[in-house]
XYZ file of C-alpha atoms in Angstrom:
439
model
C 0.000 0.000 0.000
C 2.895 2.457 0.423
C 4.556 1.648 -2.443
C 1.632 1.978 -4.185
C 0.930 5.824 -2.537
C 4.631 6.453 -3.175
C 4.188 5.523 -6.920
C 0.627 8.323 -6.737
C -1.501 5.401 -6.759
C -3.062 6.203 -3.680
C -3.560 9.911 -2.020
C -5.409 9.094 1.088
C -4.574 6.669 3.632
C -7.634 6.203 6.253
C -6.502 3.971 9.002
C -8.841 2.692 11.776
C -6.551 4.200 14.597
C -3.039 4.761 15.157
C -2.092 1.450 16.884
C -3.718 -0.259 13.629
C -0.927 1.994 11.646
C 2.218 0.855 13.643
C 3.098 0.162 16.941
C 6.410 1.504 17.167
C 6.830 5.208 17.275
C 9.981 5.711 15.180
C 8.283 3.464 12.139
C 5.126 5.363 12.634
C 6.553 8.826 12.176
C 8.964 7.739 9.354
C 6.100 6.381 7.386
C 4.029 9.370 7.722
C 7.006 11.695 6.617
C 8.027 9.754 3.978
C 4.067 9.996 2.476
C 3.835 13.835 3.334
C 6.932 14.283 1.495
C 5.074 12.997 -1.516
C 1.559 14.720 -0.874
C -0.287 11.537 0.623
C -2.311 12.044 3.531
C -3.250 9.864 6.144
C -6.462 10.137 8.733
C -6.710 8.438 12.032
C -10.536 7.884 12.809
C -10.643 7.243 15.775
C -8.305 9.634 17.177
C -9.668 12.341 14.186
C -5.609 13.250 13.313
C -5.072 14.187 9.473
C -1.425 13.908 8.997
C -1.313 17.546 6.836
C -2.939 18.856 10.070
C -0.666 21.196 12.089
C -0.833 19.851 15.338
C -1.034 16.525 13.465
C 2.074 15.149 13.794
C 2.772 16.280 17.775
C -0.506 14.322 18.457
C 0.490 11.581 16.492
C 4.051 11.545 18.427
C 1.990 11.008 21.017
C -0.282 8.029 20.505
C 2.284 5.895 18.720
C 4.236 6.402 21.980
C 1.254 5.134 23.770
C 0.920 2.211 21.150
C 4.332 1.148 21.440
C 3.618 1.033 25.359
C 0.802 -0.730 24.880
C 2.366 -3.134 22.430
C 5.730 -3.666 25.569
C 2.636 -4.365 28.021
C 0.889 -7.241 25.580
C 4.099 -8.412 24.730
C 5.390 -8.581 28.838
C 2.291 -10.007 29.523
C 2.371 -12.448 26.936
C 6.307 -13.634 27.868
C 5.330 -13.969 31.848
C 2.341 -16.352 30.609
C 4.943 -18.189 28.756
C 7.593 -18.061 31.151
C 4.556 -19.421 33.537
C 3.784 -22.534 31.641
C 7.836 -23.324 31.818
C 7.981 -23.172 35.437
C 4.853 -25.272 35.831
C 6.316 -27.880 33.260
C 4.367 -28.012 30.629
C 5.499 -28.361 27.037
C 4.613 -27.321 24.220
C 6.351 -27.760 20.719
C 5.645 -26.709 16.770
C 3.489 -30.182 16.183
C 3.332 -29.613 12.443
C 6.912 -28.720 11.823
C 7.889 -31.911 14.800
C 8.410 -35.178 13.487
C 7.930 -38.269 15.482
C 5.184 -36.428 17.668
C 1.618 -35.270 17.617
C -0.336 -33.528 19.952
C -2.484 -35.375 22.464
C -5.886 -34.901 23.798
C -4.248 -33.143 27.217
C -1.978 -31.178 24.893
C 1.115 -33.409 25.597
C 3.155 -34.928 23.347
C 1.725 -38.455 21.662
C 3.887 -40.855 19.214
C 3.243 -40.756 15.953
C 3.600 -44.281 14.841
C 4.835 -43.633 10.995
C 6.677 -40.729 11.479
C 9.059 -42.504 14.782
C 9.802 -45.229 12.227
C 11.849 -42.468 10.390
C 13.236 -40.983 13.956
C 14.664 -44.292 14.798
C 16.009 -44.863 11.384
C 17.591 -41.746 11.463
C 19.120 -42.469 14.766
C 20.206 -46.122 13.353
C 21.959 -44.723 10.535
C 24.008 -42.450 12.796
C 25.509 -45.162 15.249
C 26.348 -46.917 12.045
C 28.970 -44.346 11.341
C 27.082 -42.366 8.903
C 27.118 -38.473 9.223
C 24.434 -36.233 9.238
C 24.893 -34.873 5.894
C 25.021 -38.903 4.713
C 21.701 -39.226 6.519
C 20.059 -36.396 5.323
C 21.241 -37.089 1.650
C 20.029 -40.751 2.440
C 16.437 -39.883 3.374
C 15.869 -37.596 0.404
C 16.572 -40.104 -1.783
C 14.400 -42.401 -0.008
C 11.291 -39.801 -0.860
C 10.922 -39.168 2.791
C 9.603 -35.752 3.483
C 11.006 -33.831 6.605
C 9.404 -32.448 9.526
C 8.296 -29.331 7.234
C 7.160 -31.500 4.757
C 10.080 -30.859 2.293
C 11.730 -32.829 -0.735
C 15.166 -32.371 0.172
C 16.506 -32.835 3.849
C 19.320 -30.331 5.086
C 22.373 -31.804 7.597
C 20.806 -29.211 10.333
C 17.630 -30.726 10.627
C 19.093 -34.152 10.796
C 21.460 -32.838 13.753
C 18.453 -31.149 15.483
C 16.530 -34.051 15.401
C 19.698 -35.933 17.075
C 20.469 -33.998 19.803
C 16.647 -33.079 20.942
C 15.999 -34.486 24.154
C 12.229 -34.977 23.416
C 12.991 -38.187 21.224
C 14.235 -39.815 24.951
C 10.647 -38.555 26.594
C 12.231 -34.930 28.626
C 12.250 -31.722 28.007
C 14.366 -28.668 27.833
C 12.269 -25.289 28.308
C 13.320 -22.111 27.071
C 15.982 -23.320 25.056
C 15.267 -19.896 23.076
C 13.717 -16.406 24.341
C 12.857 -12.945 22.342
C 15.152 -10.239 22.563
C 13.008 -7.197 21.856
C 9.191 -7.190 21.418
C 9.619 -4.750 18.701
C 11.944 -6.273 16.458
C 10.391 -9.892 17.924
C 14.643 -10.958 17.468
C 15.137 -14.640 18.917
C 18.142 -15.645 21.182
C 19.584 -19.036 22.061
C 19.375 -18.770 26.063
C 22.383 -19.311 27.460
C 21.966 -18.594 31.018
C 19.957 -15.011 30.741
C 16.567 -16.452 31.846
C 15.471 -19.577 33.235
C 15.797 -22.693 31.741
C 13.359 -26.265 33.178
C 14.003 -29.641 32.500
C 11.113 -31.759 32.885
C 12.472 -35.754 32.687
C 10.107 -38.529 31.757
C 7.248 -36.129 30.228
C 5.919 -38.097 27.500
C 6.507 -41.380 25.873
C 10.140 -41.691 24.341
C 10.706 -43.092 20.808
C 14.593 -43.611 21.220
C 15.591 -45.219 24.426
C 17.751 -42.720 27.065
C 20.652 -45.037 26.723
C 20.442 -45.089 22.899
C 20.391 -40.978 22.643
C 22.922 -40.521 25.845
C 25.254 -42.825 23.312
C 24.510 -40.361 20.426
C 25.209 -37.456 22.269
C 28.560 -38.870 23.263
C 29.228 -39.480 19.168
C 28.363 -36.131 18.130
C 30.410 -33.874 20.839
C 33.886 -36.517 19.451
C 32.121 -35.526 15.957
C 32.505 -32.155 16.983
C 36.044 -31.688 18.424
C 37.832 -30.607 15.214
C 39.367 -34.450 14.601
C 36.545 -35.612 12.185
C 37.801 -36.653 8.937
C 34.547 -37.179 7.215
C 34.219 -35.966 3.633
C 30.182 -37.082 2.384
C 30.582 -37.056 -1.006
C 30.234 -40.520 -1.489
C 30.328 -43.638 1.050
C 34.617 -44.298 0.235
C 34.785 -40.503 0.551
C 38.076 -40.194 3.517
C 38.517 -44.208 3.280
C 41.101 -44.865 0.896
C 44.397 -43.654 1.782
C 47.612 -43.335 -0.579
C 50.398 -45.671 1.011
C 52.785 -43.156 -0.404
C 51.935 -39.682 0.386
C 49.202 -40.275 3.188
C 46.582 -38.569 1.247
C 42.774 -39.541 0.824
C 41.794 -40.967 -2.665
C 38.886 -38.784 -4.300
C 36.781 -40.261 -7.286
C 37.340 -39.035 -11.067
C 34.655 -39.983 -14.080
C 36.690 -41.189 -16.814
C 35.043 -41.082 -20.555
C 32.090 -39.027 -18.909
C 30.299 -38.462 -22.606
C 30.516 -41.660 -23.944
C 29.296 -45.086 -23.136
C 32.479 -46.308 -21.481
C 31.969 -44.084 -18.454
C 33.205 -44.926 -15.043
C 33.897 -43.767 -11.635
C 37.545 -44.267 -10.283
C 38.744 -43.526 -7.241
C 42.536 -42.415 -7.101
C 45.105 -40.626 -5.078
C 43.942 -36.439 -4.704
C 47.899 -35.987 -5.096
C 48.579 -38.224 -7.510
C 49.926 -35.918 -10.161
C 51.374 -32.723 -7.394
C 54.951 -31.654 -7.568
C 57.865 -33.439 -8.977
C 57.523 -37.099 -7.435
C 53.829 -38.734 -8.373
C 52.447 -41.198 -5.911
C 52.644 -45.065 -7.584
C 49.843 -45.825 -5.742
C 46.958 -47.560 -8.679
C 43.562 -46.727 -9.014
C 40.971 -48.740 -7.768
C 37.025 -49.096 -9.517
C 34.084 -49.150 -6.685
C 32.976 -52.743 -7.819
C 36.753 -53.263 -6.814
C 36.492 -51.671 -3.168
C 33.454 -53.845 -2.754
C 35.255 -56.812 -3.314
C 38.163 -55.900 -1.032
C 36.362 -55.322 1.685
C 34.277 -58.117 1.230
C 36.969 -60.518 1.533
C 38.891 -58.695 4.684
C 35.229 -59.095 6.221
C 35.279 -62.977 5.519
C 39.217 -62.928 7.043
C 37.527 -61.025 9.850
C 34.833 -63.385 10.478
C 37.016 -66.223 11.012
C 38.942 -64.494 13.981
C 35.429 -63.178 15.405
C 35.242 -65.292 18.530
C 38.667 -64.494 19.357
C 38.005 -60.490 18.916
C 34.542 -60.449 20.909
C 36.420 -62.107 24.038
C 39.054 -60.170 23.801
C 37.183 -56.936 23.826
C 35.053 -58.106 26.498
C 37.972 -59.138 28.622
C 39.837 -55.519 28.729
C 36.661 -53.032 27.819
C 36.351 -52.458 31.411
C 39.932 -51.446 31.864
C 40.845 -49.892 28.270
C 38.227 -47.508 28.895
C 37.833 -46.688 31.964
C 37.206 -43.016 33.302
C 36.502 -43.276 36.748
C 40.533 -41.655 37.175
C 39.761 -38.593 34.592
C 36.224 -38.193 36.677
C 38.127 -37.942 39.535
C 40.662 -35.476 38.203
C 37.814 -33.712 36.915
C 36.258 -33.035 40.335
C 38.884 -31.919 41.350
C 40.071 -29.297 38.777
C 36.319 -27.944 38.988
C 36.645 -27.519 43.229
C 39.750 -25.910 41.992
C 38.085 -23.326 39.119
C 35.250 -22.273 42.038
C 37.368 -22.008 44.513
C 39.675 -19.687 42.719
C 36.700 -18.044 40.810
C 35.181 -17.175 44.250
C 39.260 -15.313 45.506
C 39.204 -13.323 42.350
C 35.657 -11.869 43.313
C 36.675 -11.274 46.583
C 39.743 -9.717 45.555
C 37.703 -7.236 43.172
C 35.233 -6.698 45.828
C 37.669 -5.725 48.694
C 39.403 -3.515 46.769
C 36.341 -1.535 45.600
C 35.256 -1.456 49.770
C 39.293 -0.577 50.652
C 41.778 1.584 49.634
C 44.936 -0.621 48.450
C 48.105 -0.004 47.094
C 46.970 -0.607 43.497
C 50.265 -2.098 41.673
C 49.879 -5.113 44.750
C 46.376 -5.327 43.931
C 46.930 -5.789 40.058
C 49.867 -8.557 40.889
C 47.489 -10.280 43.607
C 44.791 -10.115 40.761
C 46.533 -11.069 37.426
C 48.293 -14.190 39.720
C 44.781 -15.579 40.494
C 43.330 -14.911 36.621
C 46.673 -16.685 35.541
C 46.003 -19.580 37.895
C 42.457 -19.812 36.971
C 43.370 -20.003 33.424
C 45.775 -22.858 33.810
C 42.934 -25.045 36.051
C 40.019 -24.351 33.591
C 42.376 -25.385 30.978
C 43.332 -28.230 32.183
C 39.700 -29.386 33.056
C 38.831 -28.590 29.532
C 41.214 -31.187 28.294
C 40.035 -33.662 30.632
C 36.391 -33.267 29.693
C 38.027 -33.294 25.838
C 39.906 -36.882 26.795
C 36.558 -38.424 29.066
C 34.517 -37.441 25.780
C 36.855 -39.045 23.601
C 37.100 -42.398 25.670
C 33.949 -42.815 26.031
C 33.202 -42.078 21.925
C 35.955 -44.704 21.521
C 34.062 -47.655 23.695
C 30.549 -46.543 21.723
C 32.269 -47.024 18.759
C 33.829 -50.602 19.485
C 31.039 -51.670 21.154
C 28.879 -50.584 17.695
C 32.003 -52.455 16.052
C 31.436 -55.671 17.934
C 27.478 -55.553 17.880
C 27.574 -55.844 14.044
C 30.651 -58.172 14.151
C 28.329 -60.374 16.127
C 24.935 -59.869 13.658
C 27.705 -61.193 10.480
C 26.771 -64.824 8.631
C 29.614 -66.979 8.039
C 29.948 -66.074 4.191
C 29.531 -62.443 3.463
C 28.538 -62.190 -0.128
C 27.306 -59.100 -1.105
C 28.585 -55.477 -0.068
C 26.326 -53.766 2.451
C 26.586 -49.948 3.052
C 25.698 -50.405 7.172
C 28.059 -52.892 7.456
C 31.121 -50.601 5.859
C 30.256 -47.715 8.036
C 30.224 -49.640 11.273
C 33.120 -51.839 10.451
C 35.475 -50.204 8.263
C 37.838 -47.703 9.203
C 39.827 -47.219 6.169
C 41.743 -48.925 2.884
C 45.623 -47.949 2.555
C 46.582 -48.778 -0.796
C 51.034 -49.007 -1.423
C 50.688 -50.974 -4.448
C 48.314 -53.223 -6.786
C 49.337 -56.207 -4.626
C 49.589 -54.513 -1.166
C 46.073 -53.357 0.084
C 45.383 -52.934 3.778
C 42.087 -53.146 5.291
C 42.049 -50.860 8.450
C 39.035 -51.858 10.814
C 37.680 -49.978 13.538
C 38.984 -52.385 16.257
C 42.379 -51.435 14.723
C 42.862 -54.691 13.205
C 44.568 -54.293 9.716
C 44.114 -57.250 7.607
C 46.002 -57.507 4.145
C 44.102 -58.257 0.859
């Protein structure tokens, strides 16, 4: 409508009442000046203002300020209702854009049978080894829409659907809150109101243990170590026995009918010396891996007793959980000195040069103890990433037939770690138990 009155379209404007026009003062009187400028006139009826009026423009100052207060007042009133509910427990979530859930007679949360099918699958396909952006590519070409009812899946939904604690029956409240009620601007909270957890609210589709083991994977995903390139399933899982580099794939005779799909060394052809390492077809991978897996199969017993004899020990944290206590007792204790030491020397007069030494000694040892309990929490994550994924290793080890035949993507995620290729007669089968088997 504006642009239409800026274009001479339109030359009167009549609004209903000044809180119908805006509700924030400053984009009320930039509106109006912008359409006097070009000889458009508005009238408020029920506050009888015309905008080429005098006095028109002081009295409209005026009631948009009272509009925008009213607006703050809705908008306070509308956050402590909110803010209410959290406190009392009660959840509440986007049911048509929330798969796996629908909303129950009471309000609460109810499974939807069809759509937890694809919430477990997704969850499946993770602890296989598979990463989000896998997943997600995996499910769109399986025609299965997402929680918005979209085509194509995106790698954040997949990851938002992994680390929501609803799927294990609780609740996080609050995880979000608004900013500013005029520009309605959405925060993550993170610690400036209130956050609830409400445990065992509803009925879970992935079991606590299942999603506690998930959560474990994805904060190892996250620490800056993850190789994972998802191009293609043997994307970051052939290595070059020469240079150390990952193989990539390469279409040779792409506009003809003798096209194929190689995979070979990234580095093959950089600088002076070229890497000897072969090229290997996917039909050949397939094969290789297939055959290690057979080699594997016949040592199975012996691996599966072995792993349960020293999983206890091998990855045990109960020393790092220890150290952690006690670098945390260490980070509050000094936390708690370095406010006292600000406080006493805004209540006392001190020799200020002391004061900054006494202060930057304490900030320096703080440092050094949050530090360290960083890399402990770093090294307990890690360990206990490592057991998920031997014990995911050895789960699927055990679920193997005697003969493996065919190639099966779920079994190369869980199992395989990666393929180092040194020649066309020296190709090493890395698995994720660390064996390395020659084929």
């Amino acid at each position: 409508m504006v642009s239409d009155a800026l274009a001479g379209k339109i030359d009167l404007i009549i609004t209903k009442s000044v809180s119908r026009f805006a509700r924030n003062t400053v984009d009320s009187l930039t509106t109006i000046r912008k359409l006097k400028e070009n000889g458009i006139e508005v009238y408020f009826e029920k506050e009888a203002i015309w905008t080429f009026d005098g006095k028109g423009e002081l009295l409209l100052t005026i009631m948009s300020s009272l509009a925008q207060e009213e607006s703050r007042s809705i908008s306070e009133n509308c956050t402590w209702g909110q803010r209410k509910r959290f406190a009392d427990g009660k959840v509440s979530v986007p049911f048509k854009r929330f798969l796996g859930y629908d909303r129950g007679e009471d309000g609460n949360l109810v499974v939807n049978p069809e759509q937890a099918k694809t919430v477990r699958k997704i969850y499946g396909y993770f602890l296989q080894g598979r990463s989000p952006y896998q997943i997600a590519k995996l499910l769109t070409e399986q025609g299965i829409p997402t929680p918005g009812g979209k085509k194509v899946w995106g790698k954040t939904v997949v990851e938002s659907i992994l680390t929501n604690e609803k799927y294990k029956g609780d609740a996080l409240l609050q995880k979000v809150y608004t900013t500013d009620f005029l520009t309605k601007k959405k925060k993550k909270n993170e610690g400036e109101v209130p956050q609830y957890y409400v445990e065992g609210n509803h009925e879970a589709i992935i079991a606590p243990s299942v999603f506690d083991r998930v959560q474990i994977m994805m904060q190892a995903r996250g620490a800056g170590e993850n190789r994972n390139s998802c191009v293609s399933i043997f994307s970051s899982k052939i290595k070059c026995g020469d240079c150390g580099g990952w193989y990539g794939s390469k279409v040779w005779h792409s506009t003809d009918k003798y096209r194929r799909v190689i995979w070979q060394c990234n580095h093959k052809f950089d600088g002076e010396e070229k890497c000897s390492t072969p090229h290997l077809d996917e039909e050949t991978i397939k094969q290789l891996f297939i055959k290690a897996l057979n080699i594997l199969c016949e040592e199975r017993d012996i691996i599966i007793a072995g792993f349960e004899e020293i999983k206890d020990t091998a990855f045990s944290i109960e020393a790092l959980e220890a150290e952690m206590e006690v670098l945390s007792g260490e980070v509050n204790t000094v936390s708690d000195l370095i406010q006292k030491c600000i406080d006493e020397n805004a209540r006392i007069a001190q020799d200020q040069v002391e004061y900054g030494k006494r202060y930057d000694a304490l900030v320096k040892r703080f440092d050094t103890a949050k530090s360290k309990l960083d890399k402990t929490k770093e090294t307990i994550t890690k360990r206990q990433a490592q057991k998920q994924m031997i014990e995911n290793f050895m789960e699927e080890l055990r679920s193997l037939p005697e003969q493996v035949d065919i190639f099966d993507e779920g079994t190369w995620y869980a199992l395989c770690d990666y393929i180092t290729v040194y020649s066309k007669n020296d190709i090493r089968v890395t698995f994720k138990n660390g064996m390395e088997i020659k084929v």
